[in-house]
Coordinates of C-alpha atoms and ligand atoms in Angstrom, one line a residue:
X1 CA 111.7 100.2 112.7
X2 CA 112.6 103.2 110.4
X3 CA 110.3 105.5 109.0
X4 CA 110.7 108.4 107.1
X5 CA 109.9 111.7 108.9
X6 CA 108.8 114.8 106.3
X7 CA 109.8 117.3 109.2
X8 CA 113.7 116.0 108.4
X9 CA 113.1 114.4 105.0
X10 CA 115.1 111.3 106.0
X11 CA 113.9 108.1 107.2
X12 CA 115.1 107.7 111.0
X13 CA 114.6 105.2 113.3
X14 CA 111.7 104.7 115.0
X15 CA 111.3 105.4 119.0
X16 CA 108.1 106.0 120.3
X17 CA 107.4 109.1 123.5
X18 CA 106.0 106.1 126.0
X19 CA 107.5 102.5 125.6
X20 CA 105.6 100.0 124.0
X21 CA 103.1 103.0 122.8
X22 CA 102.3 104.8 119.5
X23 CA 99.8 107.7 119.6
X24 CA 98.6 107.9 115.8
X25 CA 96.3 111.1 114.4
X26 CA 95.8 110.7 110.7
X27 CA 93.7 113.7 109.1
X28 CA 90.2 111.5 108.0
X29 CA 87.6 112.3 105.3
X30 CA 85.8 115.5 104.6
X31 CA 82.5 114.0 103.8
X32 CA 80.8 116.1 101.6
X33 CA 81.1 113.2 98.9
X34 CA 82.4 109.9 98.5
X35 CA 86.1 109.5 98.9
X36 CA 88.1 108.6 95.8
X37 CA 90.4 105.6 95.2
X38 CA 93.2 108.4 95.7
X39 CA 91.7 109.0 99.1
X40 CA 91.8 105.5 100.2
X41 CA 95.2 104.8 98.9
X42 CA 96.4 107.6 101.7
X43 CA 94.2 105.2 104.0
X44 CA 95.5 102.3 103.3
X45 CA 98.9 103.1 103.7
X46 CA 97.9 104.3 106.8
X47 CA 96.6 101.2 107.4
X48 CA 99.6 99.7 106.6
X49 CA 101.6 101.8 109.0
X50 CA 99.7 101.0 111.8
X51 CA 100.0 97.3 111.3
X52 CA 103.7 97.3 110.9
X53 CA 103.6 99.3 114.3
X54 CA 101.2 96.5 115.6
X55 CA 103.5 93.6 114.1
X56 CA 106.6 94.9 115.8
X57 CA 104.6 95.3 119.5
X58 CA 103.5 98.3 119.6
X59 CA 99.7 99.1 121.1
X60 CA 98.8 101.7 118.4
X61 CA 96.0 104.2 119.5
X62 CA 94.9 105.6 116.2
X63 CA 92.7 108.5 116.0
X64 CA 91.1 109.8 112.6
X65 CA 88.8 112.5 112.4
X66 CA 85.9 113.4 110.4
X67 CA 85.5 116.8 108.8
X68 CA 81.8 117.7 109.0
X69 CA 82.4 121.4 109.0
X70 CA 84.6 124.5 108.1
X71 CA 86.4 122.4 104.7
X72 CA 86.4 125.6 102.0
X73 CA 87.5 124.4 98.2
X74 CA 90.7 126.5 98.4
X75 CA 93.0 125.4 101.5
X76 CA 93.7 129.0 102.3
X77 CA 90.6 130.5 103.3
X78 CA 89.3 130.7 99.8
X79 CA 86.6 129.4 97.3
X80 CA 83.2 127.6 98.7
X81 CA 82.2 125.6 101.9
X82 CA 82.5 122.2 100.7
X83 CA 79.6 120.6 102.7
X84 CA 77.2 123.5 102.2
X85 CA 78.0 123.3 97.9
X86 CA 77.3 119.6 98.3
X87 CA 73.9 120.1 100.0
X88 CA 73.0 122.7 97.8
X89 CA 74.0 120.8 95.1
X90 CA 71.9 117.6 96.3
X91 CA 69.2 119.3 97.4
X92 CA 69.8 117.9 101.5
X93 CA 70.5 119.3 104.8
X94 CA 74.4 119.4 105.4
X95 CA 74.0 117.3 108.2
X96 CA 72.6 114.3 106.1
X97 CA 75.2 115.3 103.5
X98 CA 77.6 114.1 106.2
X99 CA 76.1 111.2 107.5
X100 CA 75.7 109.6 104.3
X101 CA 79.4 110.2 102.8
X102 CA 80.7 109.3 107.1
X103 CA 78.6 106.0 106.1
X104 CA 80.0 105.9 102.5
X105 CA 83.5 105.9 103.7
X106 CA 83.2 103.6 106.7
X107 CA 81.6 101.2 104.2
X108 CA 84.7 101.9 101.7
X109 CA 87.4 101.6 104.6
X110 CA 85.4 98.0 105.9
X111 CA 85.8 96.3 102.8
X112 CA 89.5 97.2 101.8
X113 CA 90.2 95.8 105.5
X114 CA 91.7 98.8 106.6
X115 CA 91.4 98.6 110.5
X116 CA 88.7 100.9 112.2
X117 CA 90.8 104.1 114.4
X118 CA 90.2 103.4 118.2
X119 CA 88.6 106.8 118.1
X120 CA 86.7 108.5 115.1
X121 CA 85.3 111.7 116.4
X122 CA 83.4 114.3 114.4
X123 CA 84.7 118.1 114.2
X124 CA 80.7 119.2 115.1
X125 CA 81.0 117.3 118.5
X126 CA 84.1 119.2 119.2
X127 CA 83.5 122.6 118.7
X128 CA 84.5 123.3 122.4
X129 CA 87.5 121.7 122.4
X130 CA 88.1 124.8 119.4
X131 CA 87.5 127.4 121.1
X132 CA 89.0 126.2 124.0
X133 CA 91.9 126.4 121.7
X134 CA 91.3 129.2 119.6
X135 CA 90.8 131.4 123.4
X136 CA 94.3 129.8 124.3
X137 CA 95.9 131.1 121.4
X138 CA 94.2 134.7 121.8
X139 CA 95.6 134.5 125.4
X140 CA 99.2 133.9 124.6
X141 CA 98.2 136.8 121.6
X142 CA 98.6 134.9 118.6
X143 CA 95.2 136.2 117.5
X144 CA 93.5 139.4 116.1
X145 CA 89.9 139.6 114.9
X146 CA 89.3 141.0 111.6
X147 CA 85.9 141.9 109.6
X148 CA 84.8 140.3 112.2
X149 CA 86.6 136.4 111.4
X150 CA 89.7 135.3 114.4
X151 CA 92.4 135.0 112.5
X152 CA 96.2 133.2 113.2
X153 CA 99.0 135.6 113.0
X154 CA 102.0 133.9 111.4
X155 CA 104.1 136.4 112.4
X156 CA 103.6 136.1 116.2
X157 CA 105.8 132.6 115.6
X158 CA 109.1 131.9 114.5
X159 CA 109.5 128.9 112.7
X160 CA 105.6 129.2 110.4
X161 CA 106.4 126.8 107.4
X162 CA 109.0 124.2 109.4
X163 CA 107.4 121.5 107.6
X164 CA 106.7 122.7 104.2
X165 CA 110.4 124.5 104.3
X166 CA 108.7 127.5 103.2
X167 CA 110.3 130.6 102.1
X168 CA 108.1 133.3 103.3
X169 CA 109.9 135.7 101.1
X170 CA 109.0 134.5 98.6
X171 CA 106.0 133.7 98.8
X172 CA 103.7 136.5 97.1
X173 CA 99.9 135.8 97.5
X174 CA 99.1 138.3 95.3
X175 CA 98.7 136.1 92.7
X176 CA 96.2 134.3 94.3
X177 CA 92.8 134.6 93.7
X178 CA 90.5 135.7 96.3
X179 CA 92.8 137.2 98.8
X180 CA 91.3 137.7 102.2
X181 CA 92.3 141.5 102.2
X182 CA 91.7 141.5 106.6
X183 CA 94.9 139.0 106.8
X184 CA 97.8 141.2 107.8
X185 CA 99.9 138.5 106.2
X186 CA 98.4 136.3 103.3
X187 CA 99.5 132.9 105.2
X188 CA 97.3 133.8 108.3
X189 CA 94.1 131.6 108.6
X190 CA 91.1 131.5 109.6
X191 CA 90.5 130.2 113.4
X192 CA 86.9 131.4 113.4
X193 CA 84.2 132.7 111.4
X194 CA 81.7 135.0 112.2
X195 CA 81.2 137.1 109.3
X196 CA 82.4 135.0 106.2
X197 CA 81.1 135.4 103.2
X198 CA 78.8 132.3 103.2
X199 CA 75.9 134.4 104.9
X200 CA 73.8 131.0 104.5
X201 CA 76.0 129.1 106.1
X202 CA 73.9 125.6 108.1
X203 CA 76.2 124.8 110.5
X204 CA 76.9 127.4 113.4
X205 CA 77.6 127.7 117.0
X206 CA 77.8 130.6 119.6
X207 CA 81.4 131.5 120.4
X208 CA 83.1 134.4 122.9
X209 CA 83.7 135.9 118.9
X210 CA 80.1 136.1 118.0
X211 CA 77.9 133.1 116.2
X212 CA 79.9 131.1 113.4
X213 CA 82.0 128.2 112.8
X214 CA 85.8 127.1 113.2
X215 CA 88.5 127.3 110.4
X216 CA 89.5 123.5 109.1
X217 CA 92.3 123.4 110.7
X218 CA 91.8 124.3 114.3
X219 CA 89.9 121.0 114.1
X220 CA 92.9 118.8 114.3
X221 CA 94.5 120.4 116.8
X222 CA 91.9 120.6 119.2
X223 CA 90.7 117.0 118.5
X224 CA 94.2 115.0 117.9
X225 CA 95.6 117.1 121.7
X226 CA 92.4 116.3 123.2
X227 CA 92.8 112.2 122.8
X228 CA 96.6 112.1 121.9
X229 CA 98.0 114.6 124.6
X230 CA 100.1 117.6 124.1
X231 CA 102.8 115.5 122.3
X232 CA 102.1 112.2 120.4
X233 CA 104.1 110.4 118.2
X234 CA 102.9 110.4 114.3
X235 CA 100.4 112.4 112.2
X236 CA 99.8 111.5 108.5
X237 CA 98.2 112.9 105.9
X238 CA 98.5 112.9 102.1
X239 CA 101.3 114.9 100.7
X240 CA 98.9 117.4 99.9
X241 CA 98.0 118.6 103.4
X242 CA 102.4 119.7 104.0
X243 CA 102.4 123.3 102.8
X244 CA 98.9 124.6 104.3
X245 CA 97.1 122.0 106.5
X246 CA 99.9 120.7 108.5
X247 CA 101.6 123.6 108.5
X248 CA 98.5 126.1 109.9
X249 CA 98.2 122.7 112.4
X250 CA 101.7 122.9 113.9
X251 CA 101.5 126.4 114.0
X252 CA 98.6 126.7 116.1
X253 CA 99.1 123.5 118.0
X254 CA 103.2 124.8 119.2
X255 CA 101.5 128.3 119.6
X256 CA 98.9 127.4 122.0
X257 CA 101.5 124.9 124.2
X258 CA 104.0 127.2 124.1
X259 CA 106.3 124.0 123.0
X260 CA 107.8 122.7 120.3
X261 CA 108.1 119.4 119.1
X262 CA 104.2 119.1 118.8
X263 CA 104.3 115.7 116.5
X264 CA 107.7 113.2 117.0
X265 CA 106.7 111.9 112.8
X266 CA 104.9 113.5 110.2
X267 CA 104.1 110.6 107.7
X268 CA 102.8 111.5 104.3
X269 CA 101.5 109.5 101.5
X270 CA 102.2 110.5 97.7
X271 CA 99.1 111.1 95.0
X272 CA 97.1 108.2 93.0
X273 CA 97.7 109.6 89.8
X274 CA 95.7 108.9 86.4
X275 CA 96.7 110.2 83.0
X276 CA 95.6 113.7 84.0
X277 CA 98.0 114.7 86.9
X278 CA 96.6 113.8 90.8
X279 CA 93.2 112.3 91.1
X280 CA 90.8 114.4 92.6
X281 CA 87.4 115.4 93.2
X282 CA 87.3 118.5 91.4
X283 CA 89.3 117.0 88.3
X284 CA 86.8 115.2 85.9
X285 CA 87.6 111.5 86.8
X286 CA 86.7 110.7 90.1
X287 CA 87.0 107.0 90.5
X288 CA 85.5 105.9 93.8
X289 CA 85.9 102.2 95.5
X290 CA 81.7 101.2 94.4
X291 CA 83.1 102.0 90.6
X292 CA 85.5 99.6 90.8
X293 CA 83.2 97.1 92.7
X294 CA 80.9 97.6 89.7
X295 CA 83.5 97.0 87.3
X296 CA 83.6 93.4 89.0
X297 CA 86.8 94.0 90.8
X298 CA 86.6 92.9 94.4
X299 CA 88.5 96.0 96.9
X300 CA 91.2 94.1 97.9
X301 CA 92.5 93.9 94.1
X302 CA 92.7 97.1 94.9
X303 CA 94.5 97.0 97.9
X304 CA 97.0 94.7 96.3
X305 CA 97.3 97.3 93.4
X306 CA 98.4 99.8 96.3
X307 CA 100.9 97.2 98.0
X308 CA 102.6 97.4 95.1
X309 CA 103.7 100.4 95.2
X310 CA 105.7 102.3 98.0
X311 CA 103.7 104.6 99.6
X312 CA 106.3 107.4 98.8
X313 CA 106.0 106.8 95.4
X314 CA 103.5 108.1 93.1
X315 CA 101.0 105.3 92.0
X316 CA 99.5 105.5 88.2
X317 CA 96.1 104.1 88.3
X318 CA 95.1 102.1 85.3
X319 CA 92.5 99.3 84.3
X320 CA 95.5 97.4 83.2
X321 CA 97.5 97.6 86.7
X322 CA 94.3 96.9 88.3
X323 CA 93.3 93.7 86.3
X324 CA 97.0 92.9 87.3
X325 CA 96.5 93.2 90.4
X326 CA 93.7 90.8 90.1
X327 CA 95.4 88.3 88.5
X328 CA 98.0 88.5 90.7
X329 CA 95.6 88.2 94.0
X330 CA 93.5 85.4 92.3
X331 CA 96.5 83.5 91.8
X332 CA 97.7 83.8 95.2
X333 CA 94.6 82.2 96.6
X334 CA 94.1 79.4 94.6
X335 CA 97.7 78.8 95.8
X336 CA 97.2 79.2 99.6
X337 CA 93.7 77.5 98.9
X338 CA 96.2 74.3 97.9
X339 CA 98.5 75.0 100.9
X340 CA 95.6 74.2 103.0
X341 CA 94.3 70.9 101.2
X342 CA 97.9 69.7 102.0
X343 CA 98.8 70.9 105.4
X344 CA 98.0 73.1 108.5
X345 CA 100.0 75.8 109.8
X346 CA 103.1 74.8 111.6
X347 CA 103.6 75.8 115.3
X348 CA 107.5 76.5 114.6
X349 CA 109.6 77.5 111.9
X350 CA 112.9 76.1 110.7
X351 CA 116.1 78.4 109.9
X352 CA 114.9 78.3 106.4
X353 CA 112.0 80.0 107.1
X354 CA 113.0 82.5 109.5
X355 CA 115.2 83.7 106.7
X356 CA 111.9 84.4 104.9
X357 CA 110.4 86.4 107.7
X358 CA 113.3 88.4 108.6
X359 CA 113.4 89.7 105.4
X360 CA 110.0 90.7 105.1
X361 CA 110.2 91.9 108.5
X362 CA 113.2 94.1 107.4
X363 CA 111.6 95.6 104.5
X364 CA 108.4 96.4 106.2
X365 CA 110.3 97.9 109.1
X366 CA 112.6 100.0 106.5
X367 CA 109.9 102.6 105.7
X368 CA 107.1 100.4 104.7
X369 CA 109.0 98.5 101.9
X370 CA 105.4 96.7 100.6
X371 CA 106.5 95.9 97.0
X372 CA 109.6 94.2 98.5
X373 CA 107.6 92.3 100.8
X374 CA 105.2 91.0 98.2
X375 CA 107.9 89.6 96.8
X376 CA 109.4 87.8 100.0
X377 CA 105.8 85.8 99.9
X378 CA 106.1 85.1 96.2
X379 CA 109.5 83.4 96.6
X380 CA 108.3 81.7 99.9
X381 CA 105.7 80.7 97.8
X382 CA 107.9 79.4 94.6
X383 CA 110.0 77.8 97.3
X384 CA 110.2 74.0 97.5
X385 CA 112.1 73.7 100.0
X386 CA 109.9 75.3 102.5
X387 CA 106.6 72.8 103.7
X388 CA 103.0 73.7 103.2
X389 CA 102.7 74.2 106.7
X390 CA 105.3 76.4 107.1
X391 CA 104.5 78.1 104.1
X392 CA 100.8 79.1 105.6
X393 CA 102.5 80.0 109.0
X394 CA 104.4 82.5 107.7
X395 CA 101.7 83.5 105.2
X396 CA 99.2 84.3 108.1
X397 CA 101.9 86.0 109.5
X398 CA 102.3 88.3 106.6
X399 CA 98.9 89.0 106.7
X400 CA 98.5 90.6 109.5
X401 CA 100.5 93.3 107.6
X402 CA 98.6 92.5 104.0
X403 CA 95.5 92.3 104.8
X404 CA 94.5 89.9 101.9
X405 CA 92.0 88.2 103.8
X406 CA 94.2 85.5 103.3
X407 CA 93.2 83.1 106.3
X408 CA 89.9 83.3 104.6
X409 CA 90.3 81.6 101.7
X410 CA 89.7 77.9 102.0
X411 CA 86.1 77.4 101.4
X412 CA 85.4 76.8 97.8
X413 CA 82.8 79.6 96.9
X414 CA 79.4 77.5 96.2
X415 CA 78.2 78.7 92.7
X416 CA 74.8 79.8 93.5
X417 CA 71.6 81.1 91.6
X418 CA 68.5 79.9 89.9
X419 CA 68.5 78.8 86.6
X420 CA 67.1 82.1 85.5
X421 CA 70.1 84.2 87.4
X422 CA 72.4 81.3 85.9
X423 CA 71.3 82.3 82.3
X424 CA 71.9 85.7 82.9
X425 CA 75.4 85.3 84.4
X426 CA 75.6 83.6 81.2
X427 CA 74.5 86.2 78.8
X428 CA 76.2 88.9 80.6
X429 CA 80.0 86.7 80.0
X430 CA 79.0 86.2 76.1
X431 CA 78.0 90.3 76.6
X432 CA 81.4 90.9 77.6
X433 CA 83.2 88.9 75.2
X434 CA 81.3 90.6 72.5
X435 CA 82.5 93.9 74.4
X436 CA 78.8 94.9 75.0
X437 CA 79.6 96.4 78.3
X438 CA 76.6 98.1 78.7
X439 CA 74.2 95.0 78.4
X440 CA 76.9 93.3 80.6
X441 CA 76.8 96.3 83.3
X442 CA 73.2 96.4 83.1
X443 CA 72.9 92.1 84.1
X444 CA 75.4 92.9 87.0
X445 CA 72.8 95.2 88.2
X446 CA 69.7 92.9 87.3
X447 CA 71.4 90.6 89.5
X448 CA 72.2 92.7 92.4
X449 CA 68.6 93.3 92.5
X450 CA 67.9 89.6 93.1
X451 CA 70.1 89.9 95.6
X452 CA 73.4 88.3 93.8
X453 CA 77.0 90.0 93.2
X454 CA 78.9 89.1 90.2
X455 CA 82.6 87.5 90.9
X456 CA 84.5 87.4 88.2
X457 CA 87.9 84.8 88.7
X458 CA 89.9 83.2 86.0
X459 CA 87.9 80.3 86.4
X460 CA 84.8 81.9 85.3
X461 CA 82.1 84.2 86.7
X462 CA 79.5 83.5 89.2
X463 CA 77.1 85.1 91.7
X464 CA 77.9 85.3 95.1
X465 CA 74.6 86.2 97.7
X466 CA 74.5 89.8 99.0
X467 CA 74.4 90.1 102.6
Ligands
AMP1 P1 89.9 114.9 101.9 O1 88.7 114.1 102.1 O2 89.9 115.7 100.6 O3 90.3 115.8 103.1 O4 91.2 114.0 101.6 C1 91.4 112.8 102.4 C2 92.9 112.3 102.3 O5 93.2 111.9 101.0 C3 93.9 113.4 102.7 O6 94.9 112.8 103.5 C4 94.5 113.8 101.3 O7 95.8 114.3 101.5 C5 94.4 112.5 100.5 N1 94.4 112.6 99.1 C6 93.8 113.5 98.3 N2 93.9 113.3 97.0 C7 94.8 112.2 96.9 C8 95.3 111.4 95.8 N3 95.1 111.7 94.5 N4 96.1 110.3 96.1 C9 96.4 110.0 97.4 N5 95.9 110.7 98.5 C10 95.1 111.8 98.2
ZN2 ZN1 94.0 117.4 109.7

């Protein structure tokens, strides 16, 4: 397998530190609020990462993090505590704040089948592990404490910026606002904070520094070494977290080992864009999976709108591509649903075949090549000189890597609903044709009162009961 590594910005071949092995860390959710489709589509490929690894052998031990605490709006120190504006905001405790977005986003990451990490640990239960690191690095003197905050110094290292390829020289931070005028240099960062500017900040713990709470990102340092080891094999992230995030993590994480080579791959996914630039939170539209669900998409058109794309690529979201998408997935199941009438999966393939699964093989193992194996399964499918039960072998195959749900398909979905729910589900497709989408909106949620989502297919609409 080849992926491509942002520490060399080329795609190299894959070898794992132990044999047989990967040791995965991807940064998780900060949960002040529900993740948006952008945030998933980092997820997913993820997701998709992990079950290539999986495919090919590997035993992947995936760790993913939740950020509960020390998240500020800017990445460098600057702007508001994100959990603390969201519980002002909403009129809760922080604490709930995170619980409900943690339960949010395990909900989201459920139903677009992204596996669960073998460990998902909070950054509150790990505030030891922190200091622990933060009193390593003041050890090896990497540290100073100013206006009362611990503080990184960049310039205690030698390489600060590897990944980013930063030019330090020219990087003024005057022209930032906010500058934090107790940083000796403007990239140093926050380790710990005991006399921030948030006076009324919830969340604090007693440290060898005084009482306060841990920059964001000490937290993946402490939390990927402590279940990864000193070295592990990938880290991912979003492309967004290269110049400050990652960067501040290596730092640290090299300084307080005293070696280098922390991560083997640093895997990054590109943006979900929409017509104004990057999706995100503090950009007007915020799209989040339950919109979509609303709009009577199910997730998984959305994680076929995502396979479509490679993961390096920027991906324009649209209505348009989604509805694609649909079409697209729809089309495939009533096709595998008439694989299944016909035939059962075959134990073995013939030479025909394996052509089609080395080639999806090779795409997925060349850097995650998802649009390219779409289309391996499209042309399996259009193939008629492949059987029906060869055809589901290798589509069950593929799915392990898709994630389609694909080996769920065969049982017709029973069209259920009194005569009363009926006649809504009724009104609410005449609502739509007549593009009354708020009466049509407003039936979908009628009906999920009594209990009923609404499916839309090209065959028609009809309820399907909650669970
Ligand atoms: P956050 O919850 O803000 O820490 O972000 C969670 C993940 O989503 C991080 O890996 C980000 O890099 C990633 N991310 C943020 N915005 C986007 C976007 N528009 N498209 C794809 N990934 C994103
Ligand atoms: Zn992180």
């Amino acid at each position: 397998m080849k992926i491509y590594n942002t520490m060399s910005r080329s795609v190299e071949p894959f070898n794992s530190i132990e044999q047989g092995k990967v040791g995965m860390y991807c940064c998780g959710p900060t949960v002040y609020n529900y993740a948006h489709i952008g945030n998933l589509r980092t997820y997913i490929f993820e997701d998709i990462l992990k079950r290539v690894l999986e495919k090919d052998g590997y035993k992947v031990k995936h760790v993913m993090n939740i950020t509960d605490v020390g998240h500020l709006t800017g990445d460098g120190d600057d702007g508001e505590d994100k959990m603390s504006k969201s519980a002002k905001a909403e009129g809760k405790s922080v604490w709930d704040i995170a619980a409900f977005y943690t339960k949010a986003f395990m909900g989201d990451i459920e139903k677009l089948n992204i596996e669960k990490a073998n460990v998902i640990c909070k950054a509150t239960d790990h505030i030891n592990d922190m200091i622990a690191v933060i009193e390593e690095l003041e050890r090896r003197g990497h540290t100073y404490t100013a206006d009362g905050n611990v503080y990184f110094s960049i310039d205690t290292i030698d390489d600060y910026g590897k990944l980013a390829r930063l030019n330090l020289d020219e990087l003024k931070e005057g022209a930032r606002i906010e500058v934090d005028s107790a940083k000796k240099n403007p990239k140093d960062f926050v380790l710990w904070f005991t006399n921030s500017k948030f006076k009324d900040q919830a969340m604090t713990w007693p440290s060898p520094w005084g009482v306060g709470y841990p920059g964001w990102h000490v937290e993946c340092t402490a939390m990927s070494m402590k279940y990864l080891g000193k070295h592990f094999d990938i880290h991912c992230g979003g492309i967004d977290a290269i110049p400050v995030h990652h960067t501040n993590e290596i730092a640290q994480s090299e300084a307080a080992t005293g070696e280098k080579d922390w991560v083997h791959y640093w895997c990054h996914g590109e943006f979900l864009i929409n017509d104004k630039g990057k999706m995100s939170k503090s950009s007007g539209e915020f799209l989040t999976l339950s919109t979509l669900i609303n709009h009577g998409y199910d997730p998984l058109d959305y994680r076929y709108l995502c396979l479509g794309a490679h993961y390096r690529s920027q991906l324009k979201f649209s209505y348009e591509a989604l509805d694609h998408a649909r079409s697209a997935r729809m089309s495939l199941i009533e096709k595998v649903k008439a694989l299944k009438a016909e035939a059962k999966p075959s134990e073995s393939l013939s030479d025909k075949a394996l052509e089609y699964k080395k080639e999806f093989d090779e795409d997925l193992d060349n850097d995650l090549h998802t649009p390219q194996a779409l289309a391996v399964l499209w042309s399996l499918l259009k193939d008629t000189s492949i059987s029906a039960a060869e055809k589901l072998n290798l589509i069950y195959y593929m799915d392990r890597v898709f994630a389609l749900s694909l080996d769920k398909v065969e049982a017709e979905t029973e069209r259920v609903g009194s005569d009363e729910d009926l006649a809504l589900l009724e009104e609410r497709s005449e609502a739509k044709k007549n593009k009354n989408y708020a009466r049509a909106d407003e039936i979908r949620r009628i009906l999920l009162e009594r209990g009923y989502v609404v499916k839309d297919t090209p065959k028609g609409s009809f309820l399907e009961k909650t669970v």
